[in-house]
JSON list of C-alpha atoms and ligand atoms in Angstrom, two decimals:
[
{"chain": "A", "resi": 70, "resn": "UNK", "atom": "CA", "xyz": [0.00, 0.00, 0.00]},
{"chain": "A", "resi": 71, "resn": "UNK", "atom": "CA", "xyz": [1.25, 3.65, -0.91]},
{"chain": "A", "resi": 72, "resn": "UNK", "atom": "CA", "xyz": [-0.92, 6.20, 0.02]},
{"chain": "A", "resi": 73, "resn": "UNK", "atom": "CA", "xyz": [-0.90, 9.52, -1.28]},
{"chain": "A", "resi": 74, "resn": "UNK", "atom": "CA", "xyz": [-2.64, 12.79, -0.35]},
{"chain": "A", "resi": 75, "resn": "UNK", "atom": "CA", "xyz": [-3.69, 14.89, -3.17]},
{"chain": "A", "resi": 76, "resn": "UNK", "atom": "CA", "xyz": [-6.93, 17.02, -4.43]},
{"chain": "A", "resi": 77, "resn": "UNK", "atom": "CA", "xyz": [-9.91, 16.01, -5.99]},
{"chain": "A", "resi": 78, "resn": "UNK", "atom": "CA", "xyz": [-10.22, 16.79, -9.32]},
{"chain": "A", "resi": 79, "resn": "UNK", "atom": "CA", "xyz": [-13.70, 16.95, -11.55]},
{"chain": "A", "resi": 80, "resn": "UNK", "atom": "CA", "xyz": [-13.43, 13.53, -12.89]},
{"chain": "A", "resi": 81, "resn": "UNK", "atom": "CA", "xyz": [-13.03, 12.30, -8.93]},
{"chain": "A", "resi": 82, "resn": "UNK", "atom": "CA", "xyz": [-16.90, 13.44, -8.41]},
{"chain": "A", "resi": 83, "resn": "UNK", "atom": "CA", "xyz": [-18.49, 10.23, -9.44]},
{"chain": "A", "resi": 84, "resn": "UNK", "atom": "CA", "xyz": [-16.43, 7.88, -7.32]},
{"chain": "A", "resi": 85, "resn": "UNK", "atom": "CA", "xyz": [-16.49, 10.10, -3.94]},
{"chain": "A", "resi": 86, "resn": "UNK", "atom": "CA", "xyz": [-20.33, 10.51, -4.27]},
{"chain": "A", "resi": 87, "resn": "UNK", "atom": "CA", "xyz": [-20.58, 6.17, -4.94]},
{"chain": "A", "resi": 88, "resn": "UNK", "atom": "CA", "xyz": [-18.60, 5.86, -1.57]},
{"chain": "A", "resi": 89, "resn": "UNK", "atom": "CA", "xyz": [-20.64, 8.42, 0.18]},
{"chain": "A", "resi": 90, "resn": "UNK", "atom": "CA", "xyz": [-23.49, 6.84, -0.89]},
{"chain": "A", "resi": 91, "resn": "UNK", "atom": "CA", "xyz": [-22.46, 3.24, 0.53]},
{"chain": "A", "resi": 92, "resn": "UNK", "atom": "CA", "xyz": [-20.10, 3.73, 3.00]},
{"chain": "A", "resi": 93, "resn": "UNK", "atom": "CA", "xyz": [-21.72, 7.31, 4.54]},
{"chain": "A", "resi": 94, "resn": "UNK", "atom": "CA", "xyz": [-25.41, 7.97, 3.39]},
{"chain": "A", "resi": 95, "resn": "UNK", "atom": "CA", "xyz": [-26.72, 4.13, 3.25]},
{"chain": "A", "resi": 96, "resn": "UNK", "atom": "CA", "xyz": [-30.75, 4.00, 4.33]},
{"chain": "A", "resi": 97, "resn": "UNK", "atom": "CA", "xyz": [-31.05, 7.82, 3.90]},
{"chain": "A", "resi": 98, "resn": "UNK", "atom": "CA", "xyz": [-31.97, 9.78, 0.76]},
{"chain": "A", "resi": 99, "resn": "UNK", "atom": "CA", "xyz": [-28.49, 10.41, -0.97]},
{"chain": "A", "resi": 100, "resn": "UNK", "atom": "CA", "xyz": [-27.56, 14.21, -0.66]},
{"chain": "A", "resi": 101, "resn": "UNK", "atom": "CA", "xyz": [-23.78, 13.67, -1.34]},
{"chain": "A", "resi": 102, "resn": "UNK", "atom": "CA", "xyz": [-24.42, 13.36, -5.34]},
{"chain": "A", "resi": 103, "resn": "UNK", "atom": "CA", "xyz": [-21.85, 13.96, -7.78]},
{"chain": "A", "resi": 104, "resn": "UNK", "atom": "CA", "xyz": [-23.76, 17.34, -8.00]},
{"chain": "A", "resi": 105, "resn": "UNK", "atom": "CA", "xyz": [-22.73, 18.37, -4.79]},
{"chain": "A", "resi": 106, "resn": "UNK", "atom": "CA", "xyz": [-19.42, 16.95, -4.70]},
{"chain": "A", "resi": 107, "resn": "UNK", "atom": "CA", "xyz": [-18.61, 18.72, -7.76]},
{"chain": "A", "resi": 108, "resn": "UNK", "atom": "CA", "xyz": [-19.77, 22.25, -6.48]},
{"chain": "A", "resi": 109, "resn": "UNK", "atom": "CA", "xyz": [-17.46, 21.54, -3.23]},
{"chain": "A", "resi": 110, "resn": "UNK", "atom": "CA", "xyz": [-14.35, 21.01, -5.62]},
{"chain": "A", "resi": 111, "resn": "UNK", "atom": "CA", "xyz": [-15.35, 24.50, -7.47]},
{"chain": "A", "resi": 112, "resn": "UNK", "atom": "CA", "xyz": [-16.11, 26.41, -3.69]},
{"chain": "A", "resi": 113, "resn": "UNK", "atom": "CA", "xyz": [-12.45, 28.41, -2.82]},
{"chain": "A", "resi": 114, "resn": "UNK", "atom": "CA", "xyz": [-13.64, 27.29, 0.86]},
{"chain": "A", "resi": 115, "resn": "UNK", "atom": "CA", "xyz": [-14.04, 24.03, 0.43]},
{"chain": "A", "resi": 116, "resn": "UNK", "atom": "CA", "xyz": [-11.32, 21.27, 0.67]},
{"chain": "A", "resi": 117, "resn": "UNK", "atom": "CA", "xyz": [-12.37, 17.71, -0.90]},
{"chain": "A", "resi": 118, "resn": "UNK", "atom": "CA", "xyz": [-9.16, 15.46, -0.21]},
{"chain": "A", "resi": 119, "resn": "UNK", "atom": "CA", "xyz": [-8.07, 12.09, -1.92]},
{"chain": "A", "resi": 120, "resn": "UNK", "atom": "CA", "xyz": [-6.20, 9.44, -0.47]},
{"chain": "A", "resi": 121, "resn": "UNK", "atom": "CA", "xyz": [-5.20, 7.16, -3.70]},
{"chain": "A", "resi": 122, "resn": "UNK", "atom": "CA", "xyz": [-3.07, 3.86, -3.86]},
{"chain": "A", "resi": 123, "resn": "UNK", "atom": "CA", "xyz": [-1.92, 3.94, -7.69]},
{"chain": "A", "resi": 124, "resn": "UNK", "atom": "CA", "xyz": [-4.62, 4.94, -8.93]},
{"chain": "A", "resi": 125, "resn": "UNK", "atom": "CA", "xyz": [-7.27, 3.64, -7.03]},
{"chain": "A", "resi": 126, "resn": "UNK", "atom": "CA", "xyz": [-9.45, 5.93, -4.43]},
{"chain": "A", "resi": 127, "resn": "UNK", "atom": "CA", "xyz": [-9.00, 4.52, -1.30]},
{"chain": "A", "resi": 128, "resn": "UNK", "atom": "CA", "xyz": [-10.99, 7.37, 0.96]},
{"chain": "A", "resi": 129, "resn": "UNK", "atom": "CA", "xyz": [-11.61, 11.07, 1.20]},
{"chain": "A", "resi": 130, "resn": "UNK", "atom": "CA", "xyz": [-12.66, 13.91, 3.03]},
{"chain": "A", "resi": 131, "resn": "UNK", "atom": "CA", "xyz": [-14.62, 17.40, 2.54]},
{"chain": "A", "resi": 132, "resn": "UNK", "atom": "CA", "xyz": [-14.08, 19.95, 4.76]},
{"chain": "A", "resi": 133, "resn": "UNK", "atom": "CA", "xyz": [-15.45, 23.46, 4.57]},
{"chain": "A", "resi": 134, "resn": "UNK", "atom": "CA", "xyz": [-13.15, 26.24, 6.03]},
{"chain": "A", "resi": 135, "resn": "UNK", "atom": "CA", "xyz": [-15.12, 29.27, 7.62]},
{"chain": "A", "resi": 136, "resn": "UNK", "atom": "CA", "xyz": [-13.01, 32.41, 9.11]},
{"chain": "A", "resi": 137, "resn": "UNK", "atom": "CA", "xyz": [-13.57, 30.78, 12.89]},
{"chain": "A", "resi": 138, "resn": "UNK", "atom": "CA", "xyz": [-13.67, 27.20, 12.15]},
{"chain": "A", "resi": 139, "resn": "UNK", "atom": "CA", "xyz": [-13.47, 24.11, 9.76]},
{"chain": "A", "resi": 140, "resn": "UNK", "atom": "CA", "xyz": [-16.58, 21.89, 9.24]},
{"chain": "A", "resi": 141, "resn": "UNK", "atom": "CA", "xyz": [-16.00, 18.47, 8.19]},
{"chain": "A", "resi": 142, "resn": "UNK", "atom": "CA", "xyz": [-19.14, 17.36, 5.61]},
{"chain": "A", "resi": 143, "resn": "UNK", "atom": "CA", "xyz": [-17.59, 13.57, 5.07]},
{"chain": "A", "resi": 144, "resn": "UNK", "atom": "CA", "xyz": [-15.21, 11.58, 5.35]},
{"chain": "A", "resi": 145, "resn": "UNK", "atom": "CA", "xyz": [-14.81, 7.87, 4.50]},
{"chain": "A", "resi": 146, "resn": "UNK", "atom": "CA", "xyz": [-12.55, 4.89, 3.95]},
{"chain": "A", "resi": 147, "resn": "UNK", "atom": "CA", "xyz": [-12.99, 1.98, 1.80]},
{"chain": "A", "resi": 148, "resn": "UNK", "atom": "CA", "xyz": [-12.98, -1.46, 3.78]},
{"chain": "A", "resi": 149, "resn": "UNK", "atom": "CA", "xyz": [-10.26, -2.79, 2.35]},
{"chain": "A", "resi": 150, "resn": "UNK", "atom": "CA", "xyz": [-8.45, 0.46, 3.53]},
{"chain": "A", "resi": 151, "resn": "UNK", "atom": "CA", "xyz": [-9.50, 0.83, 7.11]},
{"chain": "A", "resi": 152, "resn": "UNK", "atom": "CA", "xyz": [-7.85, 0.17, 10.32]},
{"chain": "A", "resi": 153, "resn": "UNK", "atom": "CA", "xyz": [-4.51, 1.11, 8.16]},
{"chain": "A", "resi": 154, "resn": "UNK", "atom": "CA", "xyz": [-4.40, 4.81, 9.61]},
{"chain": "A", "resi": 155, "resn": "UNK", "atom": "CA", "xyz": [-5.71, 6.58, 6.10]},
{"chain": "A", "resi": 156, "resn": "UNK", "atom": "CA", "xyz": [-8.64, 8.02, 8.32]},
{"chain": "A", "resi": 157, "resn": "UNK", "atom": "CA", "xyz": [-6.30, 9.58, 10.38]},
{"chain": "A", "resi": 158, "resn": "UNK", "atom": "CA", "xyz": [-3.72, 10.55, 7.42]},
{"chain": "A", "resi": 159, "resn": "UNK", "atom": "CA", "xyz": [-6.61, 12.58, 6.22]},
{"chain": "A", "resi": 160, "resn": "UNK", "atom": "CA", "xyz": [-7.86, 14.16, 9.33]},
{"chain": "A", "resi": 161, "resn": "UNK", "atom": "CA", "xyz": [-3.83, 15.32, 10.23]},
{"chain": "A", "resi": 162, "resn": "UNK", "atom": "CA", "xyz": [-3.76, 16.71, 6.72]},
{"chain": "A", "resi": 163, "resn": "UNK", "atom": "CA", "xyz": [-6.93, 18.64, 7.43]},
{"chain": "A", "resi": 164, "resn": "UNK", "atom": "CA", "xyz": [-6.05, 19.91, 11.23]},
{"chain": "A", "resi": 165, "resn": "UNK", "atom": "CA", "xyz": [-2.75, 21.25, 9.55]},
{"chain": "A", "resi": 166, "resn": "UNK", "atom": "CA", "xyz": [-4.27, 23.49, 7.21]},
{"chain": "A", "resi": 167, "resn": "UNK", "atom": "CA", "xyz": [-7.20, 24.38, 9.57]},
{"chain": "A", "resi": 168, "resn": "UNK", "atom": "CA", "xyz": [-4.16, 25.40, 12.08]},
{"chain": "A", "resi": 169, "resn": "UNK", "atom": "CA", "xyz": [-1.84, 27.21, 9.25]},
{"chain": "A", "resi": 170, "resn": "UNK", "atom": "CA", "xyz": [-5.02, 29.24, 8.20]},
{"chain": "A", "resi": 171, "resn": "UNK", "atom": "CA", "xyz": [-5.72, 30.29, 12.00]},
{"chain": "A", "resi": 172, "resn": "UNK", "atom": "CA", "xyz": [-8.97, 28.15, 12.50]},
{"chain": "A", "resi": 173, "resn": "UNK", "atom": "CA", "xyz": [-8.82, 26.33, 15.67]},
{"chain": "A", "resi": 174, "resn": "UNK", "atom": "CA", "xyz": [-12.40, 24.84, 15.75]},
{"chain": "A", "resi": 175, "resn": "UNK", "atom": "CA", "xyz": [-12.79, 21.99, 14.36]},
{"chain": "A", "resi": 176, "resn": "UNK", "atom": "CA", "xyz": [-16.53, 20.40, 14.12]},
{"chain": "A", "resi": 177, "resn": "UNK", "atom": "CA", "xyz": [-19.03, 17.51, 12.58]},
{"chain": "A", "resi": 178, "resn": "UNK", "atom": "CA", "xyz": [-22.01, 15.79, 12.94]},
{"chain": "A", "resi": 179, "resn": "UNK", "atom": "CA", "xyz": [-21.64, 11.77, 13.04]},
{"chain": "A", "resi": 180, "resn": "UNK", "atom": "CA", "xyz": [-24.90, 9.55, 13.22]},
{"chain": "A", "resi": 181, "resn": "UNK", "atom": "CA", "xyz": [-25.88, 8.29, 16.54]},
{"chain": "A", "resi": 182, "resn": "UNK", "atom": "CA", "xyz": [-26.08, 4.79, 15.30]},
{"chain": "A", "resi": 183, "resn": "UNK", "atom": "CA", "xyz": [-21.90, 5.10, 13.81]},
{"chain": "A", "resi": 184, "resn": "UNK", "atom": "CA", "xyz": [-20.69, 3.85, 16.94]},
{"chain": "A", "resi": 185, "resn": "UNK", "atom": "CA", "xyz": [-17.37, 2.44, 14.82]},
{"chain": "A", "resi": 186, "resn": "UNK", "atom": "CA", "xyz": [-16.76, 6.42, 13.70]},
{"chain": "A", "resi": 187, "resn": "UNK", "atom": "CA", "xyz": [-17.80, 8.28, 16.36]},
{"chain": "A", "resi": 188, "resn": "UNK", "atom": "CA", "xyz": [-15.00, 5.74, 18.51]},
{"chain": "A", "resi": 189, "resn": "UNK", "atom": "CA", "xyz": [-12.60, 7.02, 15.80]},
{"chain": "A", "resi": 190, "resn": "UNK", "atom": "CA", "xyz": [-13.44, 10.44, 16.03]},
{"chain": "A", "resi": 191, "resn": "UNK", "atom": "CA", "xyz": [-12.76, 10.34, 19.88]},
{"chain": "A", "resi": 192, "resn": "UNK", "atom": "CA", "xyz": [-9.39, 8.87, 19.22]},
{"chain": "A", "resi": 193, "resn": "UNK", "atom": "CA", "xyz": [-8.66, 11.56, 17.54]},
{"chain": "A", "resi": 194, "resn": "UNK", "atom": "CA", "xyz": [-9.62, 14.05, 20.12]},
{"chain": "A", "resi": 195, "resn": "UNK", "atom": "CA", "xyz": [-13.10, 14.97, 19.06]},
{"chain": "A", "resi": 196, "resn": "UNK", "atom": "CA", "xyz": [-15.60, 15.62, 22.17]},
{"chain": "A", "resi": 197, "resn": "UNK", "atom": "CA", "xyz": [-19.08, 15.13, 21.96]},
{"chain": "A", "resi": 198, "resn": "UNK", "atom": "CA", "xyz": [-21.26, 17.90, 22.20]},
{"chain": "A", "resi": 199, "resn": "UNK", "atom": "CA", "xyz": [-25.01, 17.29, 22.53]},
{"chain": "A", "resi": 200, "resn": "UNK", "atom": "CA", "xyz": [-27.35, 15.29, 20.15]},
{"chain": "A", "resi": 201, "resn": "UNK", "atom": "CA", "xyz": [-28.85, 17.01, 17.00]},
{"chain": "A", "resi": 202, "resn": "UNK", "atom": "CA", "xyz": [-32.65, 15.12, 16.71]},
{"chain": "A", "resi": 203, "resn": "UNK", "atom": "CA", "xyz": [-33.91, 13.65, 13.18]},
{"chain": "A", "resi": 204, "resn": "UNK", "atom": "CA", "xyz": [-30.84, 15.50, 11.76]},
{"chain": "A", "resi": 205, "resn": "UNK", "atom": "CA", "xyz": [-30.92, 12.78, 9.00]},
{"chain": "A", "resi": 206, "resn": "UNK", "atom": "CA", "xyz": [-33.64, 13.45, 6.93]},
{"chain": "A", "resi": 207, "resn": "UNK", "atom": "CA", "xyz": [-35.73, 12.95, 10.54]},
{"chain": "A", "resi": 208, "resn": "UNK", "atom": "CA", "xyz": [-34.70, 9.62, 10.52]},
{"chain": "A", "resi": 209, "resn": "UNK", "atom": "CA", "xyz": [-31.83, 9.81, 12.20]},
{"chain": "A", "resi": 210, "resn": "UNK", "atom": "CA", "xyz": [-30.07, 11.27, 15.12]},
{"chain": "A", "resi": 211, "resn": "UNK", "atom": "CA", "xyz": [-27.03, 13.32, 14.87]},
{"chain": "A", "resi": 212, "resn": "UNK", "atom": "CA", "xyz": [-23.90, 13.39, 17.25]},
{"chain": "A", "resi": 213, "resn": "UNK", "atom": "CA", "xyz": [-21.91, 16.35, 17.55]},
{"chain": "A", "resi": 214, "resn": "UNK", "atom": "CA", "xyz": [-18.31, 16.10, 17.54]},
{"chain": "A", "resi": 215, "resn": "UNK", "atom": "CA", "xyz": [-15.87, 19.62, 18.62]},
{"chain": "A", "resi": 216, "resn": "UNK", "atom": "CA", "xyz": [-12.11, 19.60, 18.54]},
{"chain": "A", "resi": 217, "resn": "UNK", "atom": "CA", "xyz": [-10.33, 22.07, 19.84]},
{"chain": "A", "resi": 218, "resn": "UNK", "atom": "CA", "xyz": [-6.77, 22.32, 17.68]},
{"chain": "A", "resi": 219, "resn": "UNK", "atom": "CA", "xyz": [-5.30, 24.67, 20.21]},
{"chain": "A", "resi": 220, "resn": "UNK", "atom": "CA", "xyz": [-5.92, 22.29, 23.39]},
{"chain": "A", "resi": 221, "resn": "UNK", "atom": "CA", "xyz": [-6.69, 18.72, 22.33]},
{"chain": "A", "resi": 222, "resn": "UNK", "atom": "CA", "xyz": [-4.06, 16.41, 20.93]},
{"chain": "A", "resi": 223, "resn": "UNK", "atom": "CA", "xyz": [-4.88, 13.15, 18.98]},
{"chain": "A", "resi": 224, "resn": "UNK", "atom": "CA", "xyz": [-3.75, 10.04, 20.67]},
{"chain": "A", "resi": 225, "resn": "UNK", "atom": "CA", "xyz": [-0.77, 8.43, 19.00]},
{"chain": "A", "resi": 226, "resn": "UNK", "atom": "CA", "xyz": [-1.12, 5.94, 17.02]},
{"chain": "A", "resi": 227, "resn": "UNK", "atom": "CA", "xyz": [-1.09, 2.54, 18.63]},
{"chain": "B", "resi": 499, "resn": "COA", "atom": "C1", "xyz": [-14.54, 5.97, 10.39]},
{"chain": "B", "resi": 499, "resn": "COA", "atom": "C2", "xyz": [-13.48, 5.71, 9.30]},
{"chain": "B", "resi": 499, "resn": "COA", "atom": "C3", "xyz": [-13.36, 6.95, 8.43]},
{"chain": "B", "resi": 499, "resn": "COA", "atom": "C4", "xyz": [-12.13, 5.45, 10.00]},
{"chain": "B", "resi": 499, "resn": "COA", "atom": "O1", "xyz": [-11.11, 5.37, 8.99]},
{"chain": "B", "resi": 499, "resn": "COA", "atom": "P1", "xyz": [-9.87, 4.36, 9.14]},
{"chain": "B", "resi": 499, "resn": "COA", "atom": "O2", "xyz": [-8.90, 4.70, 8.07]},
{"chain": "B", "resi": 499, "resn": "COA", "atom": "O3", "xyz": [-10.34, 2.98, 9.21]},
{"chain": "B", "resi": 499, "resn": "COA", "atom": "O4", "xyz": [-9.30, 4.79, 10.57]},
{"chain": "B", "resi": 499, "resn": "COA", "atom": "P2", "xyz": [-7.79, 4.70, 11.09]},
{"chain": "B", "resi": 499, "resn": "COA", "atom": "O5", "xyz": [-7.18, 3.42, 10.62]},
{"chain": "B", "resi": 499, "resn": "COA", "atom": "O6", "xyz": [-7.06, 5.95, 10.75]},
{"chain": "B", "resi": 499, "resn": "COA", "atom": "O7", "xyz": [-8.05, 4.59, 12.66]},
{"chain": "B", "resi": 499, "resn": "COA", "atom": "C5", "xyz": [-7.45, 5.44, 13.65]},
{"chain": "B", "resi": 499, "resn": "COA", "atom": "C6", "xyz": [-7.95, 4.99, 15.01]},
{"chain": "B", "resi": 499, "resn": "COA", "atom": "O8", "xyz": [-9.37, 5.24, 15.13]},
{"chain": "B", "resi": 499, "resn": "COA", "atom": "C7", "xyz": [-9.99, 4.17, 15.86]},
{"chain": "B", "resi": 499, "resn": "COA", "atom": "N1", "xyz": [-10.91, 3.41, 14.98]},
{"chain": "B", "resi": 499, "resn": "COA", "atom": "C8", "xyz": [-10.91, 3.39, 13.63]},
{"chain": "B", "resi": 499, "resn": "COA", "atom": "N2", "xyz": [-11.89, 2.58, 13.17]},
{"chain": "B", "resi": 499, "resn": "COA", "atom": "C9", "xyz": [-12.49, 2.06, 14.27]},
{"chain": "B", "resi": 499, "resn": "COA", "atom": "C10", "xyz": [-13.56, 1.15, 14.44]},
{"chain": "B", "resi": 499, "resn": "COA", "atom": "N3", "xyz": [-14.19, 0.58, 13.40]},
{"chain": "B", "resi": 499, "resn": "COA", "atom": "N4", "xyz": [-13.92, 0.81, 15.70]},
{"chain": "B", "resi": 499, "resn": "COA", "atom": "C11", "xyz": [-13.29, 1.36, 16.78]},
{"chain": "B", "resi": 499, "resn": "COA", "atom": "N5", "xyz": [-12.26, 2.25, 16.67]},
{"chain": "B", "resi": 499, "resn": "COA", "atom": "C12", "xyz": [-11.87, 2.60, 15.43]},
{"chain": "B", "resi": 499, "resn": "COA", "atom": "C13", "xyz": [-8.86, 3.26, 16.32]},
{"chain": "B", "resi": 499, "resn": "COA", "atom": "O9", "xyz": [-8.42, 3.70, 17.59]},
{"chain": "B", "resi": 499, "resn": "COA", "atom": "C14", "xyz": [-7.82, 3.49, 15.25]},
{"chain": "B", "resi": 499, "resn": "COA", "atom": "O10", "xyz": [-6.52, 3.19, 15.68]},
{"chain": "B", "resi": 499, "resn": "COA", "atom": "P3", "xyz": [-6.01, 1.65, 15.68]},
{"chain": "B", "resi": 499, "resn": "COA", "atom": "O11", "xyz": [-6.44, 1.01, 14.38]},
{"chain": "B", "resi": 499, "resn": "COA", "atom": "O12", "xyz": [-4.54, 1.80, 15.81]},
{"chain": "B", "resi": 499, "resn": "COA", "atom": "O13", "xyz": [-6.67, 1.01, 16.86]},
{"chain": "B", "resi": 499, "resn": "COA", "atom": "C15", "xyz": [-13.83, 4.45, 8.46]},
{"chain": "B", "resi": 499, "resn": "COA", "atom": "O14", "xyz": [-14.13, 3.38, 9.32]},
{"chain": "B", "resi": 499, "resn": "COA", "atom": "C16", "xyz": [-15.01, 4.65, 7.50]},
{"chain": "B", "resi": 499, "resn": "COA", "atom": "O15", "xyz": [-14.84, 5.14, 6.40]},
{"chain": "B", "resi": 499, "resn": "COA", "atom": "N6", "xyz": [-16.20, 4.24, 7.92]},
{"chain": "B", "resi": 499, "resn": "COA", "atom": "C17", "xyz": [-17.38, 4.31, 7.01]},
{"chain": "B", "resi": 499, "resn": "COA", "atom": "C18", "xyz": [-17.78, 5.74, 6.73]},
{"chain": "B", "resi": 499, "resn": "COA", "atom": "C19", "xyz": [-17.95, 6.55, 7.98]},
{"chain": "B", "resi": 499, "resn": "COA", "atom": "O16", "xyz": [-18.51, 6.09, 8.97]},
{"chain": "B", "resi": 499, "resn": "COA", "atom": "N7", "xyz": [-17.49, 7.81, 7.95]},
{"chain": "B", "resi": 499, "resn": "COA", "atom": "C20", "xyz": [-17.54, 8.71, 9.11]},
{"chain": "B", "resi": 499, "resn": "COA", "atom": "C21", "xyz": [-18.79, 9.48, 9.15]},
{"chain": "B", "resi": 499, "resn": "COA", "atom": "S1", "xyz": [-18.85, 10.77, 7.94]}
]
């Protein structure tokens, strides 16, 4: 494996909206279309990071920087891929730029039933903050996860 950072480009749309349909959005209407992923990679603020081995997507993120903090939108792994640290390759990339740009705030909303993520996300330093009801479509619960980048450090990796 030989995974490499880099950003999406138009012809990445299709593939990130397929995993966010099956690995993010699955049993909820699909709002992560290539539509919408393709208007992220146009938005200045917006951040939609590939991991690749060769050629082949392994995961991404989105992130939206705002002048007092970064929001991340998605972020997702293939199977095959996870438990191998690209998850947290991608977050470290993202809490860089968030601190080089001066945004210490880092925030997302997880769903309630994502126990597997939302155990990630608290690895990585994330606290959760309160419960967001029927945020998913009104199917679904949201958590609320908060980083702090100026006082919370990720746990090493084991
Ligand atoms: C959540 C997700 C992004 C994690 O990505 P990953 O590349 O597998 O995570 P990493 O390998 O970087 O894991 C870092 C640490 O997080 C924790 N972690 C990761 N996956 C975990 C899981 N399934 N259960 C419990 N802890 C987990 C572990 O502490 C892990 O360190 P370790 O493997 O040394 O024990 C991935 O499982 C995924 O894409 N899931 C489906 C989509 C999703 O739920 N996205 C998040 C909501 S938008």
């Amino acid at each position: 494996m030989n995974i490499r950072l880099g950003l999406a480009r138009r012809g990445d749309a299709h593939a990130i909206a397929d995993m966010s349909r099956t690995l993010v959005e699955h049993g909820l209407p699909w709002t992560w279309n290539e539509r919408r992923i393709l208007r992220c990679i146009s938005n200045p603020d917006c951040v939609v990071l590939m991991a690749r081995d060769g050629r082949r997507l392994a995961g991404f993120a989105i992130a939206e920087f705002f002048d007092d903090r970064t929001h991340l939108n998605l972020l997702a792994v293939r199977p095959a891929y996870q438990r191998m640290g690209v998850g947290r390759t991608l977050m470290a990339w993202l809490e860089s730029s968030a601190r080089t740009a001066g945004t210490f705030l880092m925030h997302l909303e997880v769903r309630a039933s994502n126990q597997p993520a939302r155990d990630f996300y608290r690895r990585l330093g994330f606290s959760e903050g309160g419960t967001r009801r029927g945020y998913y479509a009104g199917r679904e619960d949201a958590v609320r996860l908060v980083r702090d980048l100026k006082v919370t450090s990720a746990s090493p990796a084991a």
